[in-house]
Amino acid sequence: MKTSISGLLFIMALALGLFLPQAGAVASMLVLPALAVALAVTLLRFPAGYLKKPGDLLAGTLWGILMNYLLLGNLILLGGLFLIRDEKFWEGMVLLAAVPPSALVLSLGERIKSARGLILAGFAGTYAGALILIPLIGIAFLKFFPVHYDRLFILPFGLIVLPLLISRFLVDQDLDEWVNKHEKLITGICLFIVFYALTAGNAELIRQWPDDIVSVAVIACGATVISSLFLLMAGRLYNLSYPGVSSLLLLATMKNCSLAGGIAIYVFNNEAGVPALVFAVFMFLNIVWLNARDIYHQKRQHSDSTGATGDI
């Protein structure tokens, strides 16, 4: 999903998991290491010493939390309350609402000319907040369900803090340049493992196609469309810059589905990971739309500049 290579691997993960799920048990054991490696590679995009000035990140952090949790997270929970009946799917919806933005927002943000400072600060702030918010949201909305609360506290910590330590180790050992050269392939393989495990573990359920899968798809589509339309209208109303609106769109439409699915497998069960899988499909489509929007914006800029030159 991050590039054409990652997009191809994502589609392969879905297809192989659905029709050749025999390696699902092995892939499930590799999910947590894959998540840690993928985030560690992503964190190498942060400049050295970036996190040492938390005061400079406050505005971006607030925007990130506002977009990812108060806007998108509430839309997910609200839709789940009205449309989801299966308690396992509800557990997955709560996890989706609780996780921070996808790690892909950093690479995609560079590609579509978003405001880099806002994206970095929003990303860092929401991941720091997720250490507290994932357990708190889980406790608030799953208090009547049998939950391994120790795992709900430990897993987010391990999957966020451990990758940070790994990324710093790579920098100290001067391995970051090599990793950056192979970032696309490494990230793609890690996401392949996660989504193959999620698909393979639920292959039989997906073939049965229960009504709740349709409900999750409706929520995923609705939450993405509503968030996007709201921000596009706000951008026009308040005359926000294109990079600023693009940054907010990324933070408000892209959840870390792989993280939600991985936590679901280890805290609950395979079925709780289905909402993350469905949302990942719509996130893939959202990335296609964001790229198309950026191409249209660049063509429009080019035509405007050409027209201005012609007038001269």
PDB file of C-alpha atoms in Angstrom:
ATOM      1  CA  MET A   1       0.000   0.000   0.000  1.00  0.00           C
ATOM      2  CA  LYS A   2       2.931   2.253   0.475  1.00  0.00           C
ATOM      3  CA  THR A   3       4.113   1.770  -3.097  1.00  0.00           C
ATOM      4  CA  SER A   4       3.116  -0.360  -6.040  1.00  0.00           C
ATOM      5  CA  ILE A   5       5.230  -3.164  -4.537  1.00  0.00           C
ATOM      6  CA  SER A   6       3.454  -2.928  -1.184  1.00  0.00           C
ATOM      7  CA  GLY A   7       0.092  -2.710  -2.914  1.00  0.00           C
ATOM      8  CA  LEU A   8       0.835  -5.890  -4.847  1.00  0.00           C
ATOM      9  CA  LEU A   9       1.976  -7.674  -1.675  1.00  0.00           C
ATOM     10  CA  PHE A  10      -1.201  -6.561   0.107  1.00  0.00           C
ATOM     11  CA  ILE A  11      -3.404  -8.004  -2.634  1.00  0.00           C
ATOM     12  CA  MET A  12      -1.311 -11.200  -2.633  1.00  0.00           C
ATOM     13  CA  ALA A  13      -1.720 -11.488   1.140  1.00  0.00           C
ATOM     14  CA  LEU A  14      -5.499 -11.320   0.823  1.00  0.00           C
ATOM     15  CA  ALA A  15      -5.646 -13.810  -2.061  1.00  0.00           C
ATOM     16  CA  LEU A  16      -3.214 -16.328  -0.593  1.00  0.00           C
ATOM     17  CA  GLY A  17      -4.734 -16.060   2.870  1.00  0.00           C
ATOM     18  CA  LEU A  18      -8.188 -16.743   1.473  1.00  0.00           C
ATOM     19  CA  PHE A  19      -7.333 -19.619  -0.853  1.00  0.00           C
ATOM     20  CA  LEU A  20      -4.125 -21.014   0.692  1.00  0.00           C
ATOM     21  CA  PRO A  21      -4.505 -20.472   4.435  1.00  0.00           C
ATOM     22  CA  GLN A  22      -2.391 -23.459   5.517  1.00  0.00           C
ATOM     23  CA  ALA A  23       0.547 -21.289   6.659  1.00  0.00           C
ATOM     24  CA  GLY A  24      -1.696 -19.075   8.771  1.00  0.00           C
ATOM     25  CA  ALA A  25      -0.532 -20.510  12.103  1.00  0.00           C
ATOM     26  CA  VAL A  26       3.117 -19.866  11.245  1.00  0.00           C
ATOM     27  CA  ALA A  27       2.363 -16.347  10.003  1.00  0.00           C
ATOM     28  CA  SER A  28       0.457 -15.574  13.223  1.00  0.00           C
ATOM     29  CA  MET A  29       3.614 -16.248  15.241  1.00  0.00           C
ATOM     30  CA  LEU A  30       5.471 -13.701  13.096  1.00  0.00           C
ATOM     31  CA  VAL A  31       2.872 -10.930  13.346  1.00  0.00           C
ATOM     32  CA  LEU A  32       4.312  -9.131  16.376  1.00  0.00           C
ATOM     33  CA  PRO A  33       7.929  -9.152  15.102  1.00  0.00           C
ATOM     34  CA  ALA A  34       6.691  -7.964  11.695  1.00  0.00           C
ATOM     35  CA  LEU A  35       4.777  -5.077  13.271  1.00  0.00           C
ATOM     36  CA  ALA A  36       7.805  -4.051  15.336  1.00  0.00           C
ATOM     37  CA  VAL A  37      10.143  -4.115  12.327  1.00  0.00           C
ATOM     38  CA  ALA A  38       7.732  -2.176  10.105  1.00  0.00           C
ATOM     39  CA  LEU A  39       7.314   0.631  12.638  1.00  0.00           C
ATOM     40  CA  ALA A  40      11.052   0.698  13.429  1.00  0.00           C
ATOM     41  CA  VAL A  41      11.816   1.227   9.732  1.00  0.00           C
ATOM     42  CA  THR A  42       9.187   3.983   9.555  1.00  0.00           C
ATOM     43  CA  LEU A  43      10.650   5.790  12.570  1.00  0.00           C
ATOM     44  CA  LEU A  44      13.930   6.221  10.703  1.00  0.00           C
ATOM     45  CA  ARG A  45      12.166   9.002   8.776  1.00  0.00           C
ATOM     46  CA  PHE A  46      12.319  11.218  11.872  1.00  0.00           C
ATOM     47  CA  PRO A  47      15.312  13.581  11.917  1.00  0.00           C
ATOM     48  CA  ALA A  48      17.886  13.057  14.653  1.00  0.00           C
ATOM     49  CA  GLY A  49      16.878  14.793  17.886  1.00  0.00           C
ATOM     50  CA  TYR A  50      13.369  15.487  16.616  1.00  0.00           C
ATOM     51  CA  LEU A  51      11.656  14.080  19.705  1.00  0.00           C
ATOM     52  CA  LYS A  52      13.886  15.978  22.143  1.00  0.00           C
ATOM     53  CA  LYS A  53      11.777  19.162  21.839  1.00  0.00           C
ATOM     54  CA  PRO A  54       8.254  18.070  22.842  1.00  0.00           C
ATOM     55  CA  GLY A  55       7.082  21.669  23.210  1.00  0.00           C
ATOM     56  CA  ASP A  56       7.509  22.239  19.468  1.00  0.00           C
ATOM     57  CA  LEU A  57       5.299  19.224  18.753  1.00  0.00           C
ATOM     58  CA  LEU A  58       2.318  20.308  20.847  1.00  0.00           C
ATOM     59  CA  ALA A  59       0.218  21.899  18.083  1.00  0.00           C
ATOM     60  CA  GLY A  60       0.766  19.011  15.673  1.00  0.00           C
ATOM     61  CA  THR A  61       0.074  16.490  18.428  1.00  0.00           C
ATOM     62  CA  LEU A  62      -3.262  18.113  19.219  1.00  0.00           C
ATOM     63  CA  TRP A  63      -4.240  18.088  15.547  1.00  0.00           C
ATOM     64  CA  GLY A  64      -3.238  14.439  15.272  1.00  0.00           C
ATOM     65  CA  ILE A  65      -5.307  13.420  18.287  1.00  0.00           C
ATOM     66  CA  LEU A  66      -8.241  15.523  17.110  1.00  0.00           C
ATOM     67  CA  MET A  67      -8.241  13.943  13.642  1.00  0.00           C
ATOM     68  CA  ASN A  68      -7.349  10.350  14.515  1.00  0.00           C
ATOM     69  CA  TYR A  69      -9.311   9.909  17.738  1.00  0.00           C
ATOM     70  CA  LEU A  70     -12.012  12.544  18.138  1.00  0.00           C
ATOM     71  CA  LEU A  71     -13.077  12.515  14.476  1.00  0.00           C
ATOM     72  CA  LEU A  72     -12.265   9.121  12.941  1.00  0.00           C
ATOM     73  CA  GLY A  73     -12.272   7.129  16.179  1.00  0.00           C
ATOM     74  CA  ASN A  74     -15.692   8.407  17.208  1.00  0.00           C
ATOM     75  CA  LEU A  75     -17.142   7.708  13.756  1.00  0.00           C
ATOM     76  CA  ILE A  76     -15.917   4.110  14.020  1.00  0.00           C
ATOM     77  CA  LEU A  77     -17.365   3.623  17.511  1.00  0.00           C
ATOM     78  CA  LEU A  78     -20.637   5.311  16.627  1.00  0.00           C
ATOM     79  CA  GLY A  79     -21.087   3.141  13.566  1.00  0.00           C
ATOM     80  CA  GLY A  80     -20.191   0.045  15.545  1.00  0.00           C
ATOM     81  CA  LEU A  81     -22.712   0.802  18.264  1.00  0.00           C
ATOM     82  CA  PHE A  82     -25.568   0.935  15.754  1.00  0.00           C
ATOM     83  CA  LEU A  83     -24.546  -1.690  13.195  1.00  0.00           C
ATOM     84  CA  ILE A  84     -22.348  -4.378  14.798  1.00  0.00           C
ATOM     85  CA  ARG A  85     -24.030  -7.295  16.580  1.00  0.00           C
ATOM     86  CA  ASP A  86     -21.221  -9.838  16.933  1.00  0.00           C
ATOM     87  CA  GLU A  87     -19.206  -9.147  20.085  1.00  0.00           C
ATOM     88  CA  LYS A  88     -15.979 -10.345  18.438  1.00  0.00           C
ATOM     89  CA  PHE A  89     -16.397  -7.816  15.650  1.00  0.00           C
ATOM     90  CA  TRP A  90     -17.195  -5.140  18.243  1.00  0.00           C
ATOM     91  CA  GLU A  91     -13.899  -5.906  19.983  1.00  0.00           C
ATOM     92  CA  GLY A  92     -12.126  -5.353  16.667  1.00  0.00           C
ATOM     93  CA  MET A  93     -13.954  -2.071  16.100  1.00  0.00           C
ATOM     94  CA  VAL A  94     -12.891  -0.787  19.517  1.00  0.00           C
ATOM     95  CA  LEU A  95      -9.272  -1.635  18.749  1.00  0.00           C
ATOM     96  CA  LEU A  96      -9.502   0.202  15.429  1.00  0.00           C
ATOM     97  CA  ALA A  97     -10.834   3.290  17.174  1.00  0.00           C
ATOM     98  CA  ALA A  98      -8.013   3.071  19.721  1.00  0.00           C
ATOM     99  CA  VAL A  99      -4.966   2.673  17.462  1.00  0.00           C
ATOM    100  CA  PRO A 100      -2.958   5.616  16.047  1.00  0.00           C
ATOM    101  CA  PRO A 101      -2.615   6.478  12.326  1.00  0.00           C
ATOM    102  CA  SER A 102      -1.050   4.104   9.852  1.00  0.00           C
ATOM    103  CA  ALA A 103       2.722   4.257   9.497  1.00  0.00           C
ATOM    104  CA  LEU A 104       2.099   4.812   5.792  1.00  0.00           C
ATOM    105  CA  VAL A 105       1.029   8.413   6.414  1.00  0.00           C
ATOM    106  CA  LEU A 106       4.698   9.466   6.564  1.00  0.00           C
ATOM    107  CA  SER A 107       5.713   8.080   3.167  1.00  0.00           C
ATOM    108  CA  LEU A 108       2.418   9.005   1.533  1.00  0.00           C
ATOM    109  CA  GLY A 109       2.642  12.475   3.051  1.00  0.00           C
ATOM    110  CA  GLU A 110       5.950  13.047   1.284  1.00  0.00           C
ATOM    111  CA  ARG A 111       4.480  11.838  -1.987  1.00  0.00           C
ATOM    112  CA  ILE A 112       1.381  14.054  -1.970  1.00  0.00           C
ATOM    113  CA  LYS A 113       3.181  17.189  -0.761  1.00  0.00           C
ATOM    114  CA  SER A 114       1.618  17.411   2.706  1.00  0.00           C
ATOM    115  CA  ALA A 115       2.882  19.672   5.491  1.00  0.00           C
ATOM    116  CA  ARG A 116       5.831  17.640   6.774  1.00  0.00           C
ATOM    117  CA  GLY A 117       6.019  19.276  10.197  1.00  0.00           C
ATOM    118  CA  LEU A 118       2.334  18.660  10.873  1.00  0.00           C
ATOM    119  CA  ILE A 119       2.518  15.041   9.743  1.00  0.00           C
ATOM    120  CA  LEU A 120       5.597  14.259  11.845  1.00  0.00           C
ATOM    121  CA  ALA A 121       4.241  15.971  14.956  1.00  0.00           C
ATOM    122  CA  GLY A 122       0.778  14.473  14.546  1.00  0.00           C
ATOM    123  CA  PHE A 123       2.231  11.008  14.008  1.00  0.00           C
ATOM    124  CA  ALA A 124       4.597  11.205  16.982  1.00  0.00           C
ATOM    125  CA  GLY A 125       1.945  12.675  19.278  1.00  0.00           C
ATOM    126  CA  THR A 126      -0.727  10.100  18.478  1.00  0.00           C
ATOM    127  CA  TYR A 127       1.677   7.203  18.977  1.00  0.00           C
ATOM    128  CA  ALA A 128       2.754   8.580  22.335  1.00  0.00           C
ATOM    129  CA  GLY A 129      -0.894   9.074  23.258  1.00  0.00           C
ATOM    130  CA  ALA A 130      -1.747   5.556  22.085  1.00  0.00           C
ATOM    131  CA  LEU A 131       0.289   4.099  24.949  1.00  0.00           C
ATOM    132  CA  ILE A 132      -2.422   5.445  27.261  1.00  0.00           C
ATOM    133  CA  LEU A 133      -5.435   5.615  24.971  1.00  0.00           C
ATOM    134  CA  ILE A 134      -5.409   2.016  23.694  1.00  0.00           C
ATOM    135  CA  PRO A 135      -5.773   0.514  27.211  1.00  0.00           C
ATOM    136  CA  LEU A 136      -8.194   3.252  28.353  1.00  0.00           C
ATOM    137  CA  ILE A 137     -10.484   2.933  25.340  1.00  0.00           C
ATOM    138  CA  GLY A 138     -10.347  -0.836  25.676  1.00  0.00           C
ATOM    139  CA  ILE A 139     -11.349  -0.698  29.330  1.00  0.00           C
ATOM    140  CA  ALA A 140     -14.109   1.848  28.687  1.00  0.00           C
ATOM    141  CA  PHE A 141     -15.818  -0.020  25.852  1.00  0.00           C
ATOM    142  CA  LEU A 142     -14.952  -3.628  26.668  1.00  0.00           C
ATOM    143  CA  LYS A 143     -15.412  -3.705  30.430  1.00  0.00           C
ATOM    144  CA  PHE A 144     -18.194  -6.310  30.182  1.00  0.00           C
ATOM    145  CA  PHE A 145     -16.132  -8.606  27.926  1.00  0.00           C
ATOM    146  CA  PRO A 146     -13.505 -11.166  28.955  1.00  0.00           C
ATOM    147  CA  VAL A 147     -10.274  -9.319  28.172  1.00  0.00           C
ATOM    148  CA  HIS A 148      -6.608 -10.030  28.930  1.00  0.00           C
ATOM    149  CA  TYR A 149      -5.990  -6.539  30.289  1.00  0.00           C
ATOM    150  CA  ASP A 150      -2.327  -7.277  30.952  1.00  0.00           C
ATOM    151  CA  ARG A 151      -1.824  -7.904  27.230  1.00  0.00           C
ATOM    152  CA  LEU A 152      -3.861  -4.819  26.359  1.00  0.00           C
ATOM    153  CA  PHE A 153      -1.339  -2.744  28.344  1.00  0.00           C
ATOM    154  CA  ILE A 154       1.857  -4.603  27.439  1.00  0.00           C
ATOM    155  CA  LEU A 155       1.371  -5.111  23.683  1.00  0.00           C
ATOM    156  CA  PRO A 156       0.909  -1.430  22.723  1.00  0.00           C
ATOM    157  CA  PHE A 157       3.934  -0.545  24.839  1.00  0.00           C
ATOM    158  CA  GLY A 158       6.048  -3.250  23.206  1.00  0.00           C
ATOM    159  CA  LEU A 159       4.852  -2.466  19.679  1.00  0.00           C
ATOM    160  CA  ILE A 160       5.541   1.271  19.994  1.00  0.00           C
ATOM    161  CA  VAL A 161       8.479   1.680  22.400  1.00  0.00           C
ATOM    162  CA  LEU A 162      10.438  -1.344  21.153  1.00  0.00           C
ATOM    163  CA  PRO A 163      10.451  -0.144  17.510  1.00  0.00           C
ATOM    164  CA  LEU A 164      11.664   3.255  18.731  1.00  0.00           C
ATOM    165  CA  LEU A 165      14.608   1.568  20.460  1.00  0.00           C
ATOM    166  CA  ILE A 166      15.310  -0.565  17.381  1.00  0.00           C
ATOM    167  CA  SER A 167      15.344   2.505  15.127  1.00  0.00           C
ATOM    168  CA  ARG A 168      17.808   4.285  17.428  1.00  0.00           C
ATOM    169  CA  PHE A 169      20.007   1.149  17.440  1.00  0.00           C
ATOM    170  CA  LEU A 170      20.025   1.106  13.635  1.00  0.00           C
ATOM    171  CA  VAL A 171      21.096   4.757  13.605  1.00  0.00           C
ATOM    172  CA  ASP A 172      23.850   4.178  16.170  1.00  0.00           C
ATOM    173  CA  GLN A 173      25.197   1.227  14.163  1.00  0.00           C
ATOM    174  CA  ASP A 174      25.063   3.237  10.898  1.00  0.00           C
ATOM    175  CA  LEU A 175      22.625   0.751   9.420  1.00  0.00           C
ATOM    176  CA  ASP A 176      19.894   3.286   8.729  1.00  0.00           C
ATOM    177  CA  GLU A 177      21.100   4.118   5.225  1.00  0.00           C
ATOM    178  CA  TRP A 178      20.998   0.446   4.181  1.00  0.00           C
ATOM    179  CA  VAL A 179      17.547   0.022   5.718  1.00  0.00           C
ATOM    180  CA  ASN A 180      16.250   3.173   4.009  1.00  0.00           C
ATOM    181  CA  LYS A 181      17.354   1.836   0.624  1.00  0.00           C
ATOM    182  CA  HIS A 182      15.306  -1.331   1.182  1.00  0.00           C
ATOM    183  CA  GLU A 183      12.495   0.314   3.152  1.00  0.00           C
ATOM    184  CA  LYS A 184       9.769  -0.384   0.589  1.00  0.00           C
ATOM    185  CA  LEU A 185      10.535  -4.088   0.390  1.00  0.00           C
ATOM    186  CA  ILE A 186      10.965  -4.531   4.155  1.00  0.00           C
ATOM    187  CA  THR A 187       7.704  -2.747   4.946  1.00  0.00           C
ATOM    188  CA  GLY A 188       5.868  -4.607   2.206  1.00  0.00           C
ATOM    189  CA  ILE A 189       6.997  -8.002   3.494  1.00  0.00           C
ATOM    190  CA  CYS A 190       6.043  -7.112   7.066  1.00  0.00           C
ATOM    191  CA  LEU A 191       2.563  -6.011   6.012  1.00  0.00           C
ATOM    192  CA  PHE A 192       2.228  -9.137   3.877  1.00  0.00           C
ATOM    193  CA  ILE A 193       2.852 -11.300   6.959  1.00  0.00           C
ATOM    194  CA  VAL A 194       0.301  -9.422   9.054  1.00  0.00           C
ATOM    195  CA  PHE A 195      -2.495  -9.364   6.495  1.00  0.00           C
ATOM    196  CA  TYR A 196      -1.868 -12.914   5.348  1.00  0.00           C
ATOM    197  CA  ALA A 197      -2.182 -14.071   8.975  1.00  0.00           C
ATOM    198  CA  LEU A 198      -5.405 -12.092   9.426  1.00  0.00           C
ATOM    199  CA  THR A 199      -6.917 -13.403   6.192  1.00  0.00           C
ATOM    200  CA  ALA A 200      -5.816 -17.010   6.672  1.00  0.00           C
ATOM    201  CA  GLY A 201      -7.083 -17.078  10.251  1.00  0.00           C
ATOM    202  CA  ASN A 202     -10.516 -15.939   9.072  1.00  0.00           C
ATOM    203  CA  ALA A 203     -10.681 -17.585   5.630  1.00  0.00           C
ATOM    204  CA  GLU A 204     -13.673 -19.767   6.482  1.00  0.00           C
ATOM    205  CA  LEU A 205     -15.543 -16.908   8.118  1.00  0.00           C
ATOM    206  CA  ILE A 206     -14.915 -14.613   5.145  1.00  0.00           C
ATOM    207  CA  ARG A 207     -16.261 -17.253   2.749  1.00  0.00           C
ATOM    208  CA  GLN A 208     -19.447 -17.428   4.823  1.00  0.00           C
ATOM    209  CA  TRP A 209     -19.708 -13.627   4.491  1.00  0.00           C
ATOM    210  CA  PRO A 210     -21.817 -12.789   7.577  1.00  0.00           C
ATOM    211  CA  ASP A 211     -23.868  -9.607   7.690  1.00  0.00           C
ATOM    212  CA  ASP A 212     -21.451  -7.995  10.153  1.00  0.00           C
ATOM    213  CA  ILE A 213     -18.699  -7.962   7.514  1.00  0.00           C
ATOM    214  CA  VAL A 214     -20.996  -5.884   5.316  1.00  0.00           C
ATOM    215  CA  SER A 215     -21.701  -3.633   8.300  1.00  0.00           C
ATOM    216  CA  VAL A 216     -17.975  -3.123   8.919  1.00  0.00           C
ATOM    217  CA  ALA A 217     -17.497  -2.267   5.243  1.00  0.00           C
ATOM    218  CA  VAL A 218     -20.303   0.297   5.448  1.00  0.00           C
ATOM    219  CA  ILE A 219     -18.703   1.856   8.551  1.00  0.00           C
ATOM    220  CA  ALA A 220     -15.253   1.908   6.944  1.00  0.00           C
ATOM    221  CA  CYS A 221     -16.560   3.555   3.795  1.00  0.00           C
ATOM    222  CA  GLY A 222     -18.795   5.968   5.679  1.00  0.00           C
ATOM    223  CA  ALA A 223     -16.128   7.041   8.194  1.00  0.00           C
ATOM    224  CA  THR A 224     -13.584   7.647   5.424  1.00  0.00           C
ATOM    225  CA  VAL A 225     -15.992   9.576   3.209  1.00  0.00           C
ATOM    226  CA  ILE A 226     -17.442  11.675   6.039  1.00  0.00           C
ATOM    227  CA  SER A 227     -13.987  12.594   7.394  1.00  0.00           C
ATOM    228  CA  SER A 228     -12.731  13.476   3.901  1.00  0.00           C
ATOM    229  CA  LEU A 229     -15.765  15.584   2.962  1.00  0.00           C
ATOM    230  CA  PHE A 230     -15.674  17.399   6.297  1.00  0.00           C
ATOM    231  CA  LEU A 231     -12.018  18.335   5.892  1.00  0.00           C
ATOM    232  CA  LEU A 232     -12.335  19.296   2.230  1.00  0.00           C
ATOM    233  CA  MET A 233     -15.291  21.565   3.049  1.00  0.00           C
ATOM    234  CA  ALA A 234     -13.455  23.037   6.049  1.00  0.00           C
ATOM    235  CA  GLY A 235     -10.417  23.630   3.858  1.00  0.00           C
ATOM    236  CA  ARG A 236     -12.483  25.618   1.375  1.00  0.00           C
ATOM    237  CA  LEU A 237     -14.404  27.494   4.048  1.00  0.00           C
ATOM    238  CA  TYR A 238     -11.303  28.592   5.950  1.00  0.00           C
ATOM    239  CA  ASN A 239      -9.024  28.803   2.897  1.00  0.00           C
ATOM    240  CA  LEU A 240      -6.557  26.227   4.248  1.00  0.00           C
ATOM    241  CA  SER A 241      -3.462  25.396   2.235  1.00  0.00           C
ATOM    242  CA  TYR A 242      -3.322  22.255   0.091  1.00  0.00           C
ATOM    243  CA  PRO A 243      -0.460  20.740   2.171  1.00  0.00           C
ATOM    244  CA  GLY A 244      -2.357  21.442   5.390  1.00  0.00           C
ATOM    245  CA  VAL A 245      -5.570  19.809   4.183  1.00  0.00           C
ATOM    246  CA  SER A 246      -3.610  16.839   2.806  1.00  0.00           C
ATOM    247  CA  SER A 247      -1.946  16.331   6.193  1.00  0.00           C
ATOM    248  CA  LEU A 248      -5.259  16.404   8.031  1.00  0.00           C
ATOM    249  CA  LEU A 249      -6.785  13.990   5.511  1.00  0.00           C
ATOM    250  CA  LEU A 250      -4.002  11.494   6.176  1.00  0.00           C
ATOM    251  CA  LEU A 251      -4.370  11.743   9.947  1.00  0.00           C
ATOM    252  CA  ALA A 252      -8.182  11.539   9.785  1.00  0.00           C
ATOM    253  CA  THR A 253      -8.671   8.663   7.334  1.00  0.00           C
ATOM    254  CA  MET A 254      -5.854   6.144   7.858  1.00  0.00           C
ATOM    255  CA  LYS A 255      -5.830   3.946  10.941  1.00  0.00           C
ATOM    256  CA  ASN A 256      -3.013   1.512  11.686  1.00  0.00           C
ATOM    257  CA  CYS A 257      -5.028  -1.540  10.638  1.00  0.00           C
ATOM    258  CA  SER A 258      -2.063  -3.895  10.927  1.00  0.00           C
ATOM    259  CA  LEU A 259      -1.487  -2.853  14.549  1.00  0.00           C
ATOM    260  CA  ALA A 260      -5.205  -3.249  15.387  1.00  0.00           C
ATOM    261  CA  GLY A 261      -5.265  -6.671  13.735  1.00  0.00           C
ATOM    262  CA  GLY A 262      -2.105  -7.830  15.485  1.00  0.00           C
ATOM    263  CA  ILE A 263      -3.371  -6.790  18.909  1.00  0.00           C
ATOM    264  CA  ALA A 264      -6.722  -8.437  18.142  1.00  0.00           C
ATOM    265  CA  ILE A 265      -5.071 -11.789  17.437  1.00  0.00           C
ATOM    266  CA  TYR A 266      -3.126 -11.841  20.695  1.00  0.00           C
ATOM    267  CA  VAL A 267      -5.607 -10.165  23.037  1.00  0.00           C
ATOM    268  CA  PHE A 268      -8.859 -11.624  21.676  1.00  0.00           C
ATOM    269  CA  ASN A 269      -9.060 -14.009  18.710  1.00  0.00           C
ATOM    270  CA  ASN A 270      -8.772 -14.175  14.920  1.00  0.00           C
ATOM    271  CA  GLU A 271     -12.365 -13.017  14.391  1.00  0.00           C
ATOM    272  CA  ALA A 272     -11.654  -9.755  16.219  1.00  0.00           C
ATOM    273  CA  GLY A 273      -9.100  -8.986  13.509  1.00  0.00           C
ATOM    274  CA  VAL A 274     -11.681  -9.032  10.683  1.00  0.00           C
ATOM    275  CA  PRO A 275     -12.661  -5.329  11.077  1.00  0.00           C
ATOM    276  CA  ALA A 276      -8.991  -4.355  10.721  1.00  0.00           C
ATOM    277  CA  LEU A 277      -8.796  -6.421   7.544  1.00  0.00           C
ATOM    278  CA  VAL A 278     -11.915  -4.788   6.073  1.00  0.00           C
ATOM    279  CA  PHE A 279     -10.708  -1.298   7.005  1.00  0.00           C
ATOM    280  CA  ALA A 280      -7.342  -2.063   5.377  1.00  0.00           C
ATOM    281  CA  VAL A 281      -9.099  -2.677   2.058  1.00  0.00           C
ATOM    282  CA  PHE A 282     -10.801   0.712   2.256  1.00  0.00           C
ATOM    283  CA  MET A 283      -7.542   2.322   3.349  1.00  0.00           C
ATOM    284  CA  PHE A 284      -5.968   0.894   0.196  1.00  0.00           C
ATOM    285  CA  LEU A 285      -8.739   2.505  -1.873  1.00  0.00           C
ATOM    286  CA  ASN A 286      -8.301   5.747   0.075  1.00  0.00           C
ATOM    287  CA  ILE A 287      -4.601   5.803  -0.816  1.00  0.00           C
ATOM    288  CA  VAL A 288      -5.511   5.424  -4.486  1.00  0.00           C
ATOM    289  CA  TRP A 289      -7.903   8.392  -4.154  1.00  0.00           C
ATOM    290  CA  LEU A 290      -5.349  10.548  -2.335  1.00  0.00           C
ATOM    291  CA  ASN A 291      -2.775   9.873  -5.052  1.00  0.00           C
ATOM    292  CA  ALA A 292      -5.338  10.694  -7.748  1.00  0.00           C
ATOM    293  CA  ARG A 293      -6.247  13.922  -5.920  1.00  0.00           C
ATOM    294  CA  ASP A 294      -2.592  14.924  -5.813  1.00  0.00           C
ATOM    295  CA  ILE A 295      -2.117  14.188  -9.533  1.00  0.00           C
ATOM    296  CA  TYR A 296      -5.164  16.344 -10.328  1.00  0.00           C
ATOM    297  CA  HIS A 297      -3.813  19.151  -8.095  1.00  0.00           C
ATOM    298  CA  GLN A 298      -0.420  19.083  -9.827  1.00  0.00           C
ATOM    299  CA  LYS A 299      -2.004  19.161 -13.286  1.00  0.00           C
ATOM    300  CA  ARG A 300      -4.198  22.057 -12.250  1.00  0.00           C
ATOM    301  CA  GLN A 301      -1.202  23.957 -10.900  1.00  0.00           C
ATOM    302  CA  HIS A 302       0.689  23.295 -14.114  1.00  0.00           C
ATOM    303  CA  SER A 303      -2.204  24.479 -16.283  1.00  0.00           C
ATOM    304  CA  ASP A 304      -2.623  27.615 -14.147  1.00  0.00           C
ATOM    305  CA  SER A 305       1.072  28.459 -14.388  1.00  0.00           C
ATOM    306  CA  THR A 306       1.026  27.806 -18.134  1.00  0.00           C
ATOM    307  CA  GLY A 307      -2.010  30.033 -18.525  1.00  0.00           C
ATOM    308  CA  ALA A 308      -0.357  32.808 -16.508  1.00  0.00           C
ATOM    309  CA  THR A 309       2.769  32.586 -18.665  1.00  0.00           C
ATOM    310  CA  GLY A 310       0.641  32.756 -21.795  1.00  0.00           C
ATOM    311  CA  ASP A 311      -1.088  35.886 -20.535  1.00  0.00           C
ATOM    312  CA  ILE A 312       2.266  37.564 -20.083  1.00  0.00           C
TER     313      ILE A 312
END
